[in-house]
PDB file of C-alpha atoms in Angstrom:
ATOM      1  CA  MET E 240     -26.752   6.856  86.295  1.00  0.00           C
ATOM      2  CA  ARG E 241     -29.703   8.954  87.346  1.00  0.00           C
ATOM      3  CA  CYS E 242     -29.238  11.648  89.954  1.00  0.00           C
ATOM      4  CA  ALA E 243     -31.551  11.918  92.888  1.00  0.00           C
ATOM      5  CA  PRO E 244     -33.691  15.041  92.790  1.00  0.00           C
ATOM      6  CA  ALA E 245     -32.203  17.900  94.740  1.00  0.00           C
ATOM      7  CA  ARG E 246     -33.795  18.565  98.092  1.00  0.00           C
ATOM      8  CA  ARG E 247     -35.241  21.950  98.686  1.00  0.00           C
ATOM      9  CA  ALA E 248     -33.850  23.798 101.649  1.00  0.00           C
ATOM     10  CA  ALA E 249     -36.471  24.726 104.175  1.00  0.00           C
ATOM     11  CA  LEU E 250     -36.193  28.399 105.045  1.00  0.00           C
ATOM     12  CA  VAL E 251     -36.882  28.871 108.717  1.00  0.00           C
ATOM     13  CA  PRO E 252     -35.971  32.448 109.631  1.00  0.00           C
ATOM     14  CA  ALA E 253     -35.311  33.401 113.221  1.00  0.00           C
ATOM     15  CA  ALA E 254     -37.885  35.784 114.654  1.00  0.00           C
ATOM     16  CA  GLY E 255     -35.311  38.576 114.992  1.00  0.00           C
ATOM     17  CA  LEU E 256     -34.287  38.210 111.376  1.00  0.00           C
ATOM     18  CA  VAL E 257     -37.884  38.438 110.253  1.00  0.00           C
ATOM     19  CA  LEU E 258     -38.311  41.642 112.252  1.00  0.00           C
ATOM     20  CA  ALA E 259     -35.062  43.098 110.917  1.00  0.00           C
ATOM     21  CA  LEU E 260     -36.088  42.456 107.337  1.00  0.00           C
ATOM     22  CA  ALA E 261     -39.678  43.573 107.688  1.00  0.00           C
ATOM     23  CA  PRO E 262     -40.348  46.887 105.981  1.00  0.00           C
ATOM     24  CA  PRO E 263     -40.764  49.861 108.290  1.00  0.00           C
ATOM     25  CA  ALA E 264     -44.240  50.919 109.316  1.00  0.00           C
ATOM     26  CA  ALA E 265     -45.996  52.994 106.646  1.00  0.00           C
ATOM     27  CA  ALA E 266     -42.976  53.134 104.335  1.00  0.00           C
ATOM     28  CA  ASP E 267     -43.656  55.259 101.291  1.00  0.00           C
ATOM     29  CA  GLY E 268     -40.334  55.439  99.453  1.00  0.00           C
ATOM     30  CA  PRO E 269     -36.984  53.684  99.102  1.00  0.00           C
ATOM     31  CA  VAL E 270     -36.119  51.335 101.961  1.00  0.00           C
ATOM     32  CA  ALA E 271     -32.526  51.170 103.232  1.00  0.00           C
ATOM     33  CA  PRO E 272     -30.952  48.660 105.631  1.00  0.00           C
ATOM     34  CA  VAL E 273     -28.718  50.632 108.033  1.00  0.00           C
ATOM     35  CA  ARG E 274     -26.809  49.859 111.247  1.00  0.00           C
ATOM     36  CA  VAL E 275     -27.913  51.945 114.240  1.00  0.00           C
ATOM     37  CA  ALA E 276     -25.888  52.668 117.386  1.00  0.00           C
ATOM     38  CA  VAL E 277     -26.500  54.793 120.486  1.00  0.00           C
ATOM     39  CA  THR E 278     -23.615  56.219 122.556  1.00  0.00           C
ATOM     40  CA  GLY E 279     -22.861  58.837 125.178  1.00  0.00           C
ATOM     41  CA  GLY E 280     -25.411  57.979 127.829  1.00  0.00           C
ATOM     42  CA  ALA E 281     -25.900  55.146 130.287  1.00  0.00           C
ATOM     43  CA  PHE E 282     -27.064  52.934 127.381  1.00  0.00           C
ATOM     44  CA  THR E 283     -24.286  52.612 124.815  1.00  0.00           C
ATOM     45  CA  GLY E 284     -23.992  50.077 122.054  1.00  0.00           C
ATOM     46  CA  SER E 285     -24.747  48.930 118.569  1.00  0.00           C
ATOM     47  CA  VAL E 286     -28.484  48.463 118.368  1.00  0.00           C
ATOM     48  CA  GLY E 287     -28.437  46.460 115.135  1.00  0.00           C
ATOM     49  CA  ILE E 288     -29.517  46.597 111.534  1.00  0.00           C
ATOM     50  CA  VAL E 289     -32.916  48.044 110.703  1.00  0.00           C
ATOM     51  CA  ARG E 290     -34.711  48.727 107.444  1.00  0.00           C
ATOM     52  CA  THR E 291     -35.864  52.311 107.262  1.00  0.00           C
ATOM     53  CA  ALA E 292     -37.828  54.545 104.917  1.00  0.00           C
ATOM     54  CA  ALA E 293     -39.157  58.089 104.775  1.00  0.00           C
ATOM     55  CA  ARG E 294     -42.542  58.656 106.379  1.00  0.00           C
ATOM     56  CA  SER E 295     -44.500  60.691 108.918  1.00  0.00           C
ATOM     57  CA  LEU E 296     -43.253  60.421 112.489  1.00  0.00           C
ATOM     58  CA  TYR E 297     -43.991  61.773 115.965  1.00  0.00           C
ATOM     59  CA  GLY E 298     -47.005  64.052 115.707  1.00  0.00           C
ATOM     60  CA  GLY E 299     -47.552  63.384 112.012  1.00  0.00           C
ATOM     61  CA  PHE E 300     -44.712  65.508 110.608  1.00  0.00           C
ATOM     62  CA  ARG E 301     -43.029  64.047 107.525  1.00  0.00           C
ATOM     63  CA  CYS E 302     -39.396  62.984 107.862  1.00  0.00           C
ATOM     64  CA  ALA E 303     -37.773  62.540 104.429  1.00  0.00           C
ATOM     65  CA  ALA E 304     -34.540  63.824 102.933  1.00  0.00           C
ATOM     66  CA  ASP E 305     -35.175  65.312  99.492  1.00  0.00           C
ATOM     67  CA  GLY E 306     -38.829  64.477 100.038  1.00  0.00           C
ATOM     68  CA  VAL E 307     -38.424  60.705  99.582  1.00  0.00           C
ATOM     69  CA  ARG E 308     -35.290  59.250 101.188  1.00  0.00           C
ATOM     70  CA  PRO E 309     -34.859  57.743 104.671  1.00  0.00           C
ATOM     71  CA  THR E 310     -32.999  59.687 107.351  1.00  0.00           C
ATOM     72  CA  PRO E 311     -31.090  59.218 110.630  1.00  0.00           C
ATOM     73  CA  LEU E 312     -34.332  59.891 112.508  1.00  0.00           C
ATOM     74  CA  THR E 313     -36.378  57.335 110.561  1.00  0.00           C
ATOM     75  CA  ALA E 314     -33.572  54.835 111.299  1.00  0.00           C
ATOM     76  CA  LEU E 315     -33.768  55.675 115.013  1.00  0.00           C
ATOM     77  CA  ALA E 316     -37.580  55.397 114.965  1.00  0.00           C
ATOM     78  CA  ASP E 317     -37.352  51.957 113.328  1.00  0.00           C
ATOM     79  CA  ALA E 318     -34.720  50.856 115.847  1.00  0.00           C
ATOM     80  CA  ASP E 319     -37.056  52.080 118.601  1.00  0.00           C
ATOM     81  CA  ARG E 320     -39.948  50.090 117.136  1.00  0.00           C
ATOM     82  CA  ARG E 321     -37.850  46.950 117.018  1.00  0.00           C
ATOM     83  CA  TYR E 322     -35.699  47.263 120.154  1.00  0.00           C
ATOM     84  CA  HIS E 323     -37.928  49.444 122.393  1.00  0.00           C
ATOM     85  CA  LEU E 324     -35.414  52.253 122.950  1.00  0.00           C
ATOM     86  CA  GLY E 325     -37.865  54.700 124.485  1.00  0.00           C
ATOM     87  CA  VAL E 326     -37.142  57.428 121.931  1.00  0.00           C
ATOM     88  CA  ARG E 327     -38.769  60.786 122.515  1.00  0.00           C
ATOM     89  CA  ALA E 328     -38.683  63.515 119.891  1.00  0.00           C
ATOM     90  CA  HIS E 329     -40.734  66.561 119.008  1.00  0.00           C
ATOM     91  CA  TRP E 330     -41.161  68.880 116.051  1.00  0.00           C
ATOM     92  CA  ASP E 331     -39.324  72.188 116.466  1.00  0.00           C
ATOM     93  CA  GLU E 332     -41.140  74.886 114.441  1.00  0.00           C
ATOM     94  CA  ALA E 333     -38.161  77.264 114.551  1.00  0.00           C
ATOM     95  CA  ALA E 334     -35.739  74.659 113.210  1.00  0.00           C
ATOM     96  CA  GLY E 335     -38.285  73.121 110.854  1.00  0.00           C
ATOM     97  CA  ASP E 336     -37.175  69.658 111.952  1.00  0.00           C
ATOM     98  CA  PHE E 337     -37.355  67.203 114.815  1.00  0.00           C
ATOM     99  CA  VAL E 338     -35.331  67.364 118.012  1.00  0.00           C
ATOM    100  CA  VAL E 339     -34.539  64.107 119.829  1.00  0.00           C
ATOM    101  CA  THR E 340     -34.977  64.662 123.548  1.00  0.00           C
ATOM    102  CA  GLU E 341     -34.507  61.183 125.031  1.00  0.00           C
ATOM    103  CA  ILE E 342     -33.211  57.704 124.229  1.00  0.00           C
ATOM    104  CA  ARG E 343     -33.317  54.872 126.788  1.00  0.00           C
ATOM    105  CA  GLY E 344     -33.939  57.317 129.632  1.00  0.00           C
ATOM    106  CA  ASP E 345     -30.927  59.493 128.738  1.00  0.00           C
ATOM    107  CA  ALA E 346     -32.433  62.952 128.315  1.00  0.00           C
ATOM    108  CA  ALA E 347     -31.068  65.976 126.534  1.00  0.00           C
ATOM    109  CA  ASP E 348     -31.052  69.193 128.570  1.00  0.00           C
ATOM    110  CA  GLY E 349     -29.415  72.629 128.489  1.00  0.00           C
ATOM    111  CA  ASP E 350     -25.945  71.070 128.811  1.00  0.00           C
ATOM    112  CA  LYS E 351     -26.218  68.110 126.449  1.00  0.00           C
ATOM    113  CA  LYS E 352     -28.104  67.133 123.314  1.00  0.00           C
ATOM    114  CA  TRP E 353     -28.593  64.176 120.998  1.00  0.00           C
ATOM    115  CA  ASN E 354     -26.580  64.487 117.772  1.00  0.00           C
ATOM    116  CA  ALA E 355     -26.661  62.155 114.783  1.00  0.00           C
ATOM    117  CA  TYR E 356     -23.684  60.856 112.804  1.00  0.00           C
ATOM    118  CA  VAL E 357     -23.800  59.053 109.466  1.00  0.00           C
ATOM    119  CA  ASN E 358     -20.716  56.972 108.673  1.00  0.00           C
ATOM    120  CA  GLU E 359     -18.909  58.748 111.541  1.00  0.00           C
ATOM    121  CA  LYS E 360     -19.620  62.247 110.157  1.00  0.00           C
ATOM    122  CA  LYS E 361     -21.767  64.565 112.261  1.00  0.00           C
ATOM    123  CA  ILE E 362     -24.798  65.639 110.250  1.00  0.00           C
ATOM    124  CA  THR E 363     -24.960  69.331 109.372  1.00  0.00           C
ATOM    125  CA  THR E 364     -28.665  69.458 108.572  1.00  0.00           C
ATOM    126  CA  GLY E 365     -31.510  68.360 110.797  1.00  0.00           C
ATOM    127  CA  PRO E 366     -32.183  64.671 111.404  1.00  0.00           C
ATOM    128  CA  CYS E 367     -34.836  64.685 108.657  1.00  0.00           C
ATOM    129  CA  GLY E 368     -32.727  66.644 106.191  1.00  0.00           C
ATOM    130  CA  THR E 369     -29.914  64.116 105.861  1.00  0.00           C
ATOM    131  CA  ALA E 370     -30.377  61.058 103.648  1.00  0.00           C
ATOM    132  CA  VAL E 371     -29.171  57.576 104.552  1.00  0.00           C
ATOM    133  CA  LYS E 372     -28.603  54.781 102.067  1.00  0.00           C
ATOM    134  CA  ASP E 373     -27.997  51.035 102.110  1.00  0.00           C
ATOM    135  CA  HIS E 374     -25.383  49.894 104.628  1.00  0.00           C
ATOM    136  CA  ASP E 375     -24.803  53.314 106.216  1.00  0.00           C
ATOM    137  CA  LYS E 376     -23.900  53.459 109.895  1.00  0.00           C
ATOM    138  CA  VAL E 377     -26.128  55.784 111.903  1.00  0.00           C
ATOM    139  CA  ARG E 378     -24.993  56.716 115.410  1.00  0.00           C
ATOM    140  CA  TRP E 379     -26.914  58.860 117.878  1.00  0.00           C
ATOM    141  CA  THR E 380     -24.659  60.355 120.553  1.00  0.00           C
ATOM    142  CA  LEU E 381     -25.518  62.314 123.699  1.00  0.00           C
ATOM    143  CA  GLU E 382     -22.873  65.032 123.908  1.00  0.00           C
ATOM    144  CA  ALA E 383     -22.211  68.499 125.256  1.00  0.00           C
ATOM    145  CA  ALA E 384     -24.428  71.161 123.726  1.00  0.00           C
ATOM    146  CA  THR E 385     -22.569  73.927 121.958  1.00  0.00           C
ATOM    147  CA  SER E 386     -23.671  77.530 121.958  1.00  0.00           C
TER     148      SER E 386
END
C-alpha cells in the first residue's frame, strides 16, 4: 500500500514573533535571546523576550562586554525598539559607561536610579560591562540611590 505524500506545514509566524526573532539593529557580534523586565516605577512588568547583540548605542558609543558580547543595556535598547519603552540614556565620561535616566516616563533623580540585574543578581560593572547570554533574565529596576 502506497502512502500519501506528507503535507508540508505552512509556517505563518505572528507579527510579534517575527519581531522578537529579528536580529537587533546593526548587530555585529553574538546574538542572545534574553527576557527583559522593568520594575520599581509606575510601569512594572515583564516586557518579553528580545534578541540582543553588542553595538553602538545612544550617541554612537559602543556597548559591548569584552568588546563583543551583548549587555543589559543592549537588551533594554532592543526591548525599547520593539515595545516603545521610551528609554533615555547618556554616556557618562567619568564612569566610562552609559547611565539610564528614564524608562516609560519613570525618571532617575538624586534619590533614585535605574539599576540592572542579570538572573536576579545586581550587576557590579556598568550596563555595558556585563555580558548577557542566551536565556538570561535582565531586569531594570528603579530604586533608591545609594551614596
